[in-house]
Coordinates of N, CA and C and ligand atoms in Angstrom, one line a residue:
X24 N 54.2 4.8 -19.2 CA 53.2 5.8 -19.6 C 52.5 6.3 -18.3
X25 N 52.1 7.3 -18.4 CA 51.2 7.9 -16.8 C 50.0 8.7 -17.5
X26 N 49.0 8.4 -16.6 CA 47.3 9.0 -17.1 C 46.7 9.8 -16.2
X27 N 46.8 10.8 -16.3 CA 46.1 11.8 -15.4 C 45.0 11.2 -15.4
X28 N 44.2 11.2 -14.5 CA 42.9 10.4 -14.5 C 41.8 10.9 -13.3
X29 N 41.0 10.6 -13.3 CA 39.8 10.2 -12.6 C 38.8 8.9 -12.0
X30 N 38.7 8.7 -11.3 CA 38.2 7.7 -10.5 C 36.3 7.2 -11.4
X31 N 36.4 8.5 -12.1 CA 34.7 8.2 -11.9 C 34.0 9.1 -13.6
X32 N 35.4 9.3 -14.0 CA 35.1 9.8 -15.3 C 35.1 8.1 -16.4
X33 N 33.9 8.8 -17.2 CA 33.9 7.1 -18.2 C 34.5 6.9 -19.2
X34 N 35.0 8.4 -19.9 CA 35.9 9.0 -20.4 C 37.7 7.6 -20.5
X35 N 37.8 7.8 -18.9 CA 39.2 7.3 -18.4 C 38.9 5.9 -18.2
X36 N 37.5 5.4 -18.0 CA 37.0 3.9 -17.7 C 37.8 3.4 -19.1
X37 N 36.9 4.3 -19.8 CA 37.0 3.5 -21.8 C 38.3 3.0 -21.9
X38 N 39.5 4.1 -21.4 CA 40.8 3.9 -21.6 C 41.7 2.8 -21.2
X39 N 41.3 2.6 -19.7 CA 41.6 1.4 -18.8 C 41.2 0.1 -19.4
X40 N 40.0 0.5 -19.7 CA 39.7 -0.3 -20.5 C 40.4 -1.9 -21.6
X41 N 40.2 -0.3 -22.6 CA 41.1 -0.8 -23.7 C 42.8 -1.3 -23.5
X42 N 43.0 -0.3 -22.4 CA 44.5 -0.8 -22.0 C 44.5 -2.6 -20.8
X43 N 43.4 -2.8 -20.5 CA 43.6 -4.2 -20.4 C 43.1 -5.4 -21.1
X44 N 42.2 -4.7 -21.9 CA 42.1 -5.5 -23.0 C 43.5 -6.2 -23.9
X45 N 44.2 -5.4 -24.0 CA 45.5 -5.0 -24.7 C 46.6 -5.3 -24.0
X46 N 46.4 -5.6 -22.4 CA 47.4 -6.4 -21.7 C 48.3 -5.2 -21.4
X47 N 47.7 -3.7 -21.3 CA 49.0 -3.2 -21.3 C 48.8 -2.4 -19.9
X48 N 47.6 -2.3 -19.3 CA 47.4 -2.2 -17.7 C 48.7 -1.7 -17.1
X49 N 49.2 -2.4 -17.0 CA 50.6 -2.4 -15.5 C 51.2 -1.0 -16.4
X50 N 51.4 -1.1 -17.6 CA 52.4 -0.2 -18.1 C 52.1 1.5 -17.5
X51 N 51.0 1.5 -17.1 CA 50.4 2.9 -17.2 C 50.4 3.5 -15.4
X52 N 51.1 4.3 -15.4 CA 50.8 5.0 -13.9 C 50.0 6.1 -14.2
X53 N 49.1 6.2 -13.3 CA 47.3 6.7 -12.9 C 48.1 8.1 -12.0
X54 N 47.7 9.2 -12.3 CA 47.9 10.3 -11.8 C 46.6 10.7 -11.6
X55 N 46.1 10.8 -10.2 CA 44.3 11.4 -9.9 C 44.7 12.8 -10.0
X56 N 43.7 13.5 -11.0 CA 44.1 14.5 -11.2 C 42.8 15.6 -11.3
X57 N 42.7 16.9 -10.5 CA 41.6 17.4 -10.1 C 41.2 18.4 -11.3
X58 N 40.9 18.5 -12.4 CA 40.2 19.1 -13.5 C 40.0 20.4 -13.1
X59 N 40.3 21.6 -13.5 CA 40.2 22.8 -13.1 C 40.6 23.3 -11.8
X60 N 42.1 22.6 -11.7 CA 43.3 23.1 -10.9 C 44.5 23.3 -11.7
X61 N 44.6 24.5 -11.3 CA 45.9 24.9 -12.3 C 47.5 24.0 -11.3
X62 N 47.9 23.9 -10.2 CA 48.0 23.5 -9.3 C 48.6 22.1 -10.0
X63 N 47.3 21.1 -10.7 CA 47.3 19.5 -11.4 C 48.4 19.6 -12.3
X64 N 48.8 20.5 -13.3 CA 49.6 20.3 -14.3 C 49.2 19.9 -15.8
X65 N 47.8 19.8 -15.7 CA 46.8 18.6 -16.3 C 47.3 20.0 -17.6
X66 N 46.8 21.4 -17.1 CA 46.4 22.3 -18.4 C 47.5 22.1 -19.2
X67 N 48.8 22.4 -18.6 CA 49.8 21.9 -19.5 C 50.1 20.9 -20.5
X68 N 49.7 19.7 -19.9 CA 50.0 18.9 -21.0 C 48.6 18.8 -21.8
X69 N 47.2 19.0 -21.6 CA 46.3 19.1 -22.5 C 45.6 20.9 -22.3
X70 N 46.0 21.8 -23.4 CA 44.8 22.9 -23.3 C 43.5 23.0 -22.9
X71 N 43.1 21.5 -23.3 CA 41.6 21.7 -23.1 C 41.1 21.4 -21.1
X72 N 42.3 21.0 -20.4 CA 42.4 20.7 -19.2 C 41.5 19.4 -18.8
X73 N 41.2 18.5 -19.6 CA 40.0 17.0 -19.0 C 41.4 15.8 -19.2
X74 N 40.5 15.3 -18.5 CA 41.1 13.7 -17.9 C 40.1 12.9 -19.3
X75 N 40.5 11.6 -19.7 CA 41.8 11.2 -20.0 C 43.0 11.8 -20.3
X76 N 44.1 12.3 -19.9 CA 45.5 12.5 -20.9 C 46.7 11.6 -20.8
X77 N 47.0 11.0 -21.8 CA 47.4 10.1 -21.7 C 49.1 10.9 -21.8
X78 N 49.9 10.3 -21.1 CA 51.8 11.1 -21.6 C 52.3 9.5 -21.9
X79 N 52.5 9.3 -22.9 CA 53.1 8.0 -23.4 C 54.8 7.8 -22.8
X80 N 55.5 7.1 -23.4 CA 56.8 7.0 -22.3 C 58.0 8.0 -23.5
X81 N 57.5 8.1 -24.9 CA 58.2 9.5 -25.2 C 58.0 10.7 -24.8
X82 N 56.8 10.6 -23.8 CA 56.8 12.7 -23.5 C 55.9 13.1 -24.0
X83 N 55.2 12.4 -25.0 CA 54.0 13.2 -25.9 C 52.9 13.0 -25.2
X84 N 52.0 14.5 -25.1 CA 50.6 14.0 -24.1 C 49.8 13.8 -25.5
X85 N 49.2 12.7 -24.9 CA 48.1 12.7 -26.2 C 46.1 12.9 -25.5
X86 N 45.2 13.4 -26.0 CA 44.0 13.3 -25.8 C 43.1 13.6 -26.9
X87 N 42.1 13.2 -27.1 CA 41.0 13.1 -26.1 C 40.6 11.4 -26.1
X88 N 39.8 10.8 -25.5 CA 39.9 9.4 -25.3 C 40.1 8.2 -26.6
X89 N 39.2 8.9 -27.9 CA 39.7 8.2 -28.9 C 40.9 7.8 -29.6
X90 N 41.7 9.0 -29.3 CA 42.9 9.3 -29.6 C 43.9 8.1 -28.7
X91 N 43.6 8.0 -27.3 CA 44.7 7.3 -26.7 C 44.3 5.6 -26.7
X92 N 42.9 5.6 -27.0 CA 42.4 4.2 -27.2 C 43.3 3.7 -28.3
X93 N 43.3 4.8 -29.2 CA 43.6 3.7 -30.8 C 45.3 4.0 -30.5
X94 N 46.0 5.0 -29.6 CA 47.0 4.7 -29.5 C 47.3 3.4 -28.9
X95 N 46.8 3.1 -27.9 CA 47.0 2.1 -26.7 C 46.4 0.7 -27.9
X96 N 45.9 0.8 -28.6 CA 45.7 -0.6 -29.2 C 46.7 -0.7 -30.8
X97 N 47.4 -0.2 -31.1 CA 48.7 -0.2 -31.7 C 50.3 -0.5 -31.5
X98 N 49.9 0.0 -29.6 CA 51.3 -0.6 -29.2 C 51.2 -2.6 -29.3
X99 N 52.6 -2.9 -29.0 CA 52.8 -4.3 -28.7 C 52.1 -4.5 -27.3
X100 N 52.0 -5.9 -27.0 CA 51.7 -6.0 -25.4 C 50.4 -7.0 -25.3
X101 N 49.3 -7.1 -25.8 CA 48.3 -7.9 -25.9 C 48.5 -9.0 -26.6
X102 N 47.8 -10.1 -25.9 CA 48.1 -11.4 -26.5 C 48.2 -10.9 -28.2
X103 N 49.3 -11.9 -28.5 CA 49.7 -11.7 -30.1 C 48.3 -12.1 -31.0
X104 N 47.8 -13.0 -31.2 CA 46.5 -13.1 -31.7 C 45.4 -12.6 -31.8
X105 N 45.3 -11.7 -30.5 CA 44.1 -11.0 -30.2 C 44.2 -9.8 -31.2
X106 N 42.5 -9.7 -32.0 CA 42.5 -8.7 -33.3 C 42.3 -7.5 -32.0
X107 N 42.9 -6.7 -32.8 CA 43.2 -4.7 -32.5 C 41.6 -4.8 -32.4
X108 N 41.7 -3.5 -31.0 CA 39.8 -2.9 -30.6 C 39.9 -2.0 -32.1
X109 N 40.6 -1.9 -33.1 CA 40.3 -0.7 -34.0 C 40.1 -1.8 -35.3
X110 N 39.5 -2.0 -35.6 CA 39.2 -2.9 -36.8 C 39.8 -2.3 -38.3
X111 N 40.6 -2.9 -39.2 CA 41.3 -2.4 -40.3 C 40.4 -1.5 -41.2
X112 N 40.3 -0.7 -42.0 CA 39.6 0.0 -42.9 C 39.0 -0.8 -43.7
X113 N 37.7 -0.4 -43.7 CA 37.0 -1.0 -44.1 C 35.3 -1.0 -43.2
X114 N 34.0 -1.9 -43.8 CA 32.5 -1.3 -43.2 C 32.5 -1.6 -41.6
X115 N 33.8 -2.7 -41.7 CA 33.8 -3.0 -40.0 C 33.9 -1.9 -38.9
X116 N 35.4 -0.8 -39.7 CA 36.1 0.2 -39.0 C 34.9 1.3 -38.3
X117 N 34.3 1.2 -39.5 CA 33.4 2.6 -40.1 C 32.0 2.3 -39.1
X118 N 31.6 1.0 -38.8 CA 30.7 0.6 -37.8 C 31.0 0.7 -36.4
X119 N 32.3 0.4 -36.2 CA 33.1 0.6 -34.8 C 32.8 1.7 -34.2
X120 N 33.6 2.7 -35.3 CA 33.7 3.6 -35.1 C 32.8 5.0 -34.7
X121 N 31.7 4.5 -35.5 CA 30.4 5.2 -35.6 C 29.6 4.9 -33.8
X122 N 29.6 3.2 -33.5 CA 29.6 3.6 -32.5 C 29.8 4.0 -31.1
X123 N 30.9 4.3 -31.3 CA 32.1 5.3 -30.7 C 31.5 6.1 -30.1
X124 N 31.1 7.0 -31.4 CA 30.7 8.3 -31.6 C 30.1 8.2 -31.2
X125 N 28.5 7.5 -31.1 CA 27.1 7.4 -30.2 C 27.4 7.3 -29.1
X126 N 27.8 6.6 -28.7 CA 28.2 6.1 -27.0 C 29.2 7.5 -26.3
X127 N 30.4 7.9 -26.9 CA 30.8 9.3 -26.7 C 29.4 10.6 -26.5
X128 N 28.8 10.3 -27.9 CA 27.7 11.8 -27.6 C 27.1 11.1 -26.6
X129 N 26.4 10.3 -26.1 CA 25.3 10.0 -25.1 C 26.2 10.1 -23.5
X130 N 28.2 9.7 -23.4 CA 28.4 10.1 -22.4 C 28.6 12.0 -22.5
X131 N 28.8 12.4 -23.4 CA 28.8 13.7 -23.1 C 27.3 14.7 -23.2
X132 N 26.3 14.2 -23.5 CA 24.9 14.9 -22.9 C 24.7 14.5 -21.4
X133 N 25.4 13.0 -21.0 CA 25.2 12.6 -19.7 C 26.1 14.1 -18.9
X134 N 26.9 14.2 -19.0 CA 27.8 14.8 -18.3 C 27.5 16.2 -18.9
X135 N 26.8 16.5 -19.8 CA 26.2 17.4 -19.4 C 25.1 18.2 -18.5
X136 N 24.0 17.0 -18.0 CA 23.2 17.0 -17.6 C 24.0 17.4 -16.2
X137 N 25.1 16.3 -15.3 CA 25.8 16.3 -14.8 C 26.2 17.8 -13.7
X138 N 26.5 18.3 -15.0 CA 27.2 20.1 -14.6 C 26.7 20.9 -14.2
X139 N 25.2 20.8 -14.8 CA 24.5 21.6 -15.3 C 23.6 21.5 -13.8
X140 N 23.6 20.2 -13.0 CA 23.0 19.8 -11.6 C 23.9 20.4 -10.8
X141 N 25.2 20.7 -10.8 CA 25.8 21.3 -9.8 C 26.1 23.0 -10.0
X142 N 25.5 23.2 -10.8 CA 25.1 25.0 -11.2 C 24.4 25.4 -9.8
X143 N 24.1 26.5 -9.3 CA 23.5 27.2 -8.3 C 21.7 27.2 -9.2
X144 N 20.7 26.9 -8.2 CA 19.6 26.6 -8.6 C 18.5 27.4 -9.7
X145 N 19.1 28.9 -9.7 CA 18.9 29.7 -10.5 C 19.4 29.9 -11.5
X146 N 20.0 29.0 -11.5 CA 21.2 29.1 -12.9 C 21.3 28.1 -13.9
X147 N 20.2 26.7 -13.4 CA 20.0 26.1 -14.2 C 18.7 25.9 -14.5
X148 N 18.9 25.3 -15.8 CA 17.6 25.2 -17.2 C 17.4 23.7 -17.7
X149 N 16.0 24.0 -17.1 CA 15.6 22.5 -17.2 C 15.2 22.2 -18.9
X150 N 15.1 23.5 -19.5 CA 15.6 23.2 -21.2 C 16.8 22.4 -21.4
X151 N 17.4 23.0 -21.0 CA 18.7 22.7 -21.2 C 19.2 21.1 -21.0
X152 N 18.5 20.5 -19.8 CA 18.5 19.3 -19.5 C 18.1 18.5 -20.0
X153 N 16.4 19.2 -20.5 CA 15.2 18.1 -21.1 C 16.1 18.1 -22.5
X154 N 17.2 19.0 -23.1 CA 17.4 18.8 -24.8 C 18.3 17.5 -24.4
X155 N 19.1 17.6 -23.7 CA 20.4 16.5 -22.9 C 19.9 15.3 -23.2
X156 N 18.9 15.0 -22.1 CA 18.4 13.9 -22.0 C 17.5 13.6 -22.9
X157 N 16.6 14.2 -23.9 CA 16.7 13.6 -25.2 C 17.9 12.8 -26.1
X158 N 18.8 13.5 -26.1 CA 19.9 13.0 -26.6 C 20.1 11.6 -26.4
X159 N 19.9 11.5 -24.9 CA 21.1 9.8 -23.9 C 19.5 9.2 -24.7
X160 N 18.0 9.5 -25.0 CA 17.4 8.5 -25.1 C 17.4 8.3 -26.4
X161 N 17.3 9.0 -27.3 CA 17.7 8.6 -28.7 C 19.0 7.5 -28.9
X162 N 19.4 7.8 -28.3 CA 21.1 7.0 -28.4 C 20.8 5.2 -27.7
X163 N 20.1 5.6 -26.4 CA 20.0 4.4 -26.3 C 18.7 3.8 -27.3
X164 N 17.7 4.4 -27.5 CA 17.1 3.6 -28.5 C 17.9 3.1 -30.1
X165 N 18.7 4.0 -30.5 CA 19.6 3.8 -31.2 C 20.4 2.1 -31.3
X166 N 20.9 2.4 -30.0 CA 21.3 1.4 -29.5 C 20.5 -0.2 -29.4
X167 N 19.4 -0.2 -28.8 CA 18.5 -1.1 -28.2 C 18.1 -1.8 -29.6
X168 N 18.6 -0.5 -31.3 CA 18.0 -1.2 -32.2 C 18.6 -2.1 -32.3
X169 N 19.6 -1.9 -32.6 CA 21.3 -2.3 -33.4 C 21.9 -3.3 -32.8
X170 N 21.2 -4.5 -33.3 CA 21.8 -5.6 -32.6 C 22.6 -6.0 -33.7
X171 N 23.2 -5.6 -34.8 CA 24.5 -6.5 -35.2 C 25.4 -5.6 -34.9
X172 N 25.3 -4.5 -34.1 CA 26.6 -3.8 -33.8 C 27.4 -4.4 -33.0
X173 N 26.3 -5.4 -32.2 CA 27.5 -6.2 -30.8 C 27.9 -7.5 -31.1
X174 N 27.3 -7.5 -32.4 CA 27.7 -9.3 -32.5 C 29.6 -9.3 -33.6
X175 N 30.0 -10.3 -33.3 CA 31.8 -10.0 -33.4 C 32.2 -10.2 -32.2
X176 N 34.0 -9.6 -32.6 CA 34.7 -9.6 -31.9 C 34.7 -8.3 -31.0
X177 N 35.4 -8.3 -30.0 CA 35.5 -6.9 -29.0 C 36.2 -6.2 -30.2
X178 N 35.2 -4.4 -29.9 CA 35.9 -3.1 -30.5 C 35.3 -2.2 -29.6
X179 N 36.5 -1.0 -30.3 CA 36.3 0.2 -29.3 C 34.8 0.6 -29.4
X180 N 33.8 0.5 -30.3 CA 32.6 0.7 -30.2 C 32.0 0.4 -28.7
X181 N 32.1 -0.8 -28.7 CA 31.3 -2.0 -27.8 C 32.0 -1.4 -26.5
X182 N 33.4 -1.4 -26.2 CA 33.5 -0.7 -25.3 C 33.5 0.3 -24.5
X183 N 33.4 1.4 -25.6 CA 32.5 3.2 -25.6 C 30.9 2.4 -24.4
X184 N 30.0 1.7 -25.7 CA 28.6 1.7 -25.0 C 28.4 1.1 -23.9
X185 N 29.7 0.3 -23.2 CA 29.8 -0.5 -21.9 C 30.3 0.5 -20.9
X186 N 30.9 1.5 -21.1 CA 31.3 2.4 -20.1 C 30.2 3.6 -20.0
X187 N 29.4 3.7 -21.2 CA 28.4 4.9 -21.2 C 27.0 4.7 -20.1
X188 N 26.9 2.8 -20.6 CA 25.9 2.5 -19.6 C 26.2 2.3 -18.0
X189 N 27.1 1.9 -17.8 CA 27.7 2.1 -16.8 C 27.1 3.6 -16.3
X190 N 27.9 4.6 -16.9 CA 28.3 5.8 -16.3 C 26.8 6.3 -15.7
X191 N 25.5 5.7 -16.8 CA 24.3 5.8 -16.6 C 24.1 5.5 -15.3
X192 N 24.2 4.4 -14.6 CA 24.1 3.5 -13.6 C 24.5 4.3 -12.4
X193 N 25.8 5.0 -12.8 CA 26.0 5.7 -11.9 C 25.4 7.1 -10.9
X194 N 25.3 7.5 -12.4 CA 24.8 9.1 -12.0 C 23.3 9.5 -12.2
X195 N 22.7 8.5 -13.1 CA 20.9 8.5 -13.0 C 20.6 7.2 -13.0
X196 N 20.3 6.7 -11.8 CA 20.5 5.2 -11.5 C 18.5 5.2 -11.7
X197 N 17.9 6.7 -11.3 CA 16.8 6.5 -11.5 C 16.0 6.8 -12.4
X198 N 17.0 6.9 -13.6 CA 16.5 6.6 -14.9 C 15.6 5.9 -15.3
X199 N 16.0 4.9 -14.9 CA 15.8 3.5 -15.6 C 16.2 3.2 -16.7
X200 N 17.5 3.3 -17.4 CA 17.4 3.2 -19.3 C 17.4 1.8 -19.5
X201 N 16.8 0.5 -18.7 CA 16.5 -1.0 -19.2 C 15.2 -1.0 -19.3
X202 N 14.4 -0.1 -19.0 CA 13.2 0.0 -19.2 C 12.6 0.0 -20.7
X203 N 12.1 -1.2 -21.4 CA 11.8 -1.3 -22.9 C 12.9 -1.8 -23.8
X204 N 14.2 -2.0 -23.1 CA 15.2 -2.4 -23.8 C 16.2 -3.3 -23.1
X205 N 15.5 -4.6 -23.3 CA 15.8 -5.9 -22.4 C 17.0 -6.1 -23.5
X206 N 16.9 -6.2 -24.8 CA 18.2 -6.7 -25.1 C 19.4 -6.4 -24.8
X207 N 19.4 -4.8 -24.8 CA 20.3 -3.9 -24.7 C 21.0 -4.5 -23.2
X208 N 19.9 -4.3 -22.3 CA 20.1 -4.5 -20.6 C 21.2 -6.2 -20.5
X209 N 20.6 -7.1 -21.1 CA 21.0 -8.2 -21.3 C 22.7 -8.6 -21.8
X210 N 22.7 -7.5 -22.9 CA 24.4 -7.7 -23.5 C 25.0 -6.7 -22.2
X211 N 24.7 -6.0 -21.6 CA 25.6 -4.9 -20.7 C 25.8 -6.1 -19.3
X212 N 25.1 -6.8 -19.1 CA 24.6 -7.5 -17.8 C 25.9 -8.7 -18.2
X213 N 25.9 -9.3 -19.6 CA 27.0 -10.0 -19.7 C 28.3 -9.5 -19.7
X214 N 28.4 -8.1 -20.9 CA 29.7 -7.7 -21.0 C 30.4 -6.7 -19.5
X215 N 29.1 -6.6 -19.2 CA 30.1 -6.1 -17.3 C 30.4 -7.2 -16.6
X216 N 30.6 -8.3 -17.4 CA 31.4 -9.6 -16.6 C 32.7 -10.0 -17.0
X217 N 33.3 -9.6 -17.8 CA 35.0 -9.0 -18.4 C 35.5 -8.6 -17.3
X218 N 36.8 -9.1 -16.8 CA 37.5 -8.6 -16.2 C 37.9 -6.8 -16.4
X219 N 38.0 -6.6 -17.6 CA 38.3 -5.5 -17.7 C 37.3 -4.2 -17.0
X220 N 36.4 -4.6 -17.2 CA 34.9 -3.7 -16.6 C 34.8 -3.9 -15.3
X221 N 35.2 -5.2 -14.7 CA 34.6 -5.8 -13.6 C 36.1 -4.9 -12.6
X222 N 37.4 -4.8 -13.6 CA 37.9 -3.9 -12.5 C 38.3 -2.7 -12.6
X223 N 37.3 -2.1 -13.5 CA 37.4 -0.4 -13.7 C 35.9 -0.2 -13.0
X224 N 34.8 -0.6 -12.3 CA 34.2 -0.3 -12.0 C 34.3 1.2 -10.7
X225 N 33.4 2.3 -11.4 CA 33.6 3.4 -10.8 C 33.5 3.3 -9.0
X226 N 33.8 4.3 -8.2 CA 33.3 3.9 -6.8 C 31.7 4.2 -6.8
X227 N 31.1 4.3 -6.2 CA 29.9 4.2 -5.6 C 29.8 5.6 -5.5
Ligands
GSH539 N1 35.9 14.0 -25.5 C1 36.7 13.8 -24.3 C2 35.8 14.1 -23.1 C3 36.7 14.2 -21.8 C4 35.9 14.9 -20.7 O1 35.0 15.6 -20.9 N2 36.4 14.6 -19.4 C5 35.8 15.2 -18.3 C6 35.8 14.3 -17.1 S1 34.6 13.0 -17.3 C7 36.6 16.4 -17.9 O2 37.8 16.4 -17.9 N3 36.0 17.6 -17.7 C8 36.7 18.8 -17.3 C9 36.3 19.9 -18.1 O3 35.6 19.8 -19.1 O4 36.8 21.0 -17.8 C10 37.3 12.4 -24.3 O5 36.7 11.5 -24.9 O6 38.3 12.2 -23.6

């Protein structure tokens, strides 16, 4: 398999992720790939041109990150015992899942805030920012409530909100989002001690 990727997208963290969780790591060759270069090849195999895309070893590109997660946790390759990051149908899936979704919207207001800083100075709207960053704080209070969403086994949920806060860390380190939400800060402080996290960590 080969993954057009990014070094610093959380997007492509989630994916690595889940592909070492799943033991399937080595299988995947990493193509750095520059997002609005036509040049990359990227547009071709995904129209919408973003990193993750995953090209599995039949040819098929698949995206957007949910999509390659639940592929990557279907193949063979992970310890045999170890339960699937996708939990079977049912309130489990449907909780996972959901917080998926939170952890995805809170990285995609992050990265919107993101874009929107490298606009020319006239051109950006601090509306536009203040609605954003409403967003990432609802979500983490969301979050901060919802303590039986982490308790269990590892799912793609849990590891959506470990790469979101991260990505936090990264790009608004002067946030502060542990501020009022020790618990939250507490389970991220443990689960960024997984090998998996500990070696997708973005660069600096
Ligand atoms: N919903 C997508 C979001 C992917 C995404 O937005 N990736 C960013 C990099 S972090 C990207 O490729 N941006 C380029 C663009 O939007 O043109 C996913 O979960 O994979």
């Amino acid at each position: 398999m080969k993954l057009h990727y990014s070094a610093t997208s959380p997007y492509v963290r989630k994916v690595l992720v889940c592909a070492a969780e799943r033991g399937l790591r080595e299988g995947i060759e990493l193509i750095d790939t520059k997002t609005g270069d036509p040049e990359s090849g990227l547009g071709t195999d995904n129209p919408l041109d973003k990193v993750p895309t995953l090209i599995t070893d039949d040819g098929m590109a698949l995206y957007d990150s949910p999509v390659i997660c639940e592929y990557l946790d279907h193949l063979p390759g992970g310890p045999a015992d170890a339960p699937g990051l996708f939990p079977p149908a049912g309130a489990d899936r449907w909780r996972a899942l959901r917080l998926q979704a939170l952890a995805d919207g809170l990285l995609d207001a992050a990265l919107a805030c993101v874009m929107e800083g490298r606009r020319s100075e006239n051109e950006r709207s601090a509306g536009f920012v203040e609605l954003q960053k409403g967003k990432i704080n609802r979500a983490l209070d969301a979050l901060g409530g919802d303590k039986s969403a982490f308790a269990g086994s590892l799912h793609i949920g849990v590891i959506t909100v470990g790469c979101a806060l991260g990505y936090l860390d990264l790009r608004f380190a002067d946030d502060d989002w542990r501020q009022d939400r020790a618990a939250l800060a507490a389970w991220f402080e443990e689960f960024s001690k997984r090998p998996s996290m500990m070696g997708t960590m973005p660069p600096a």
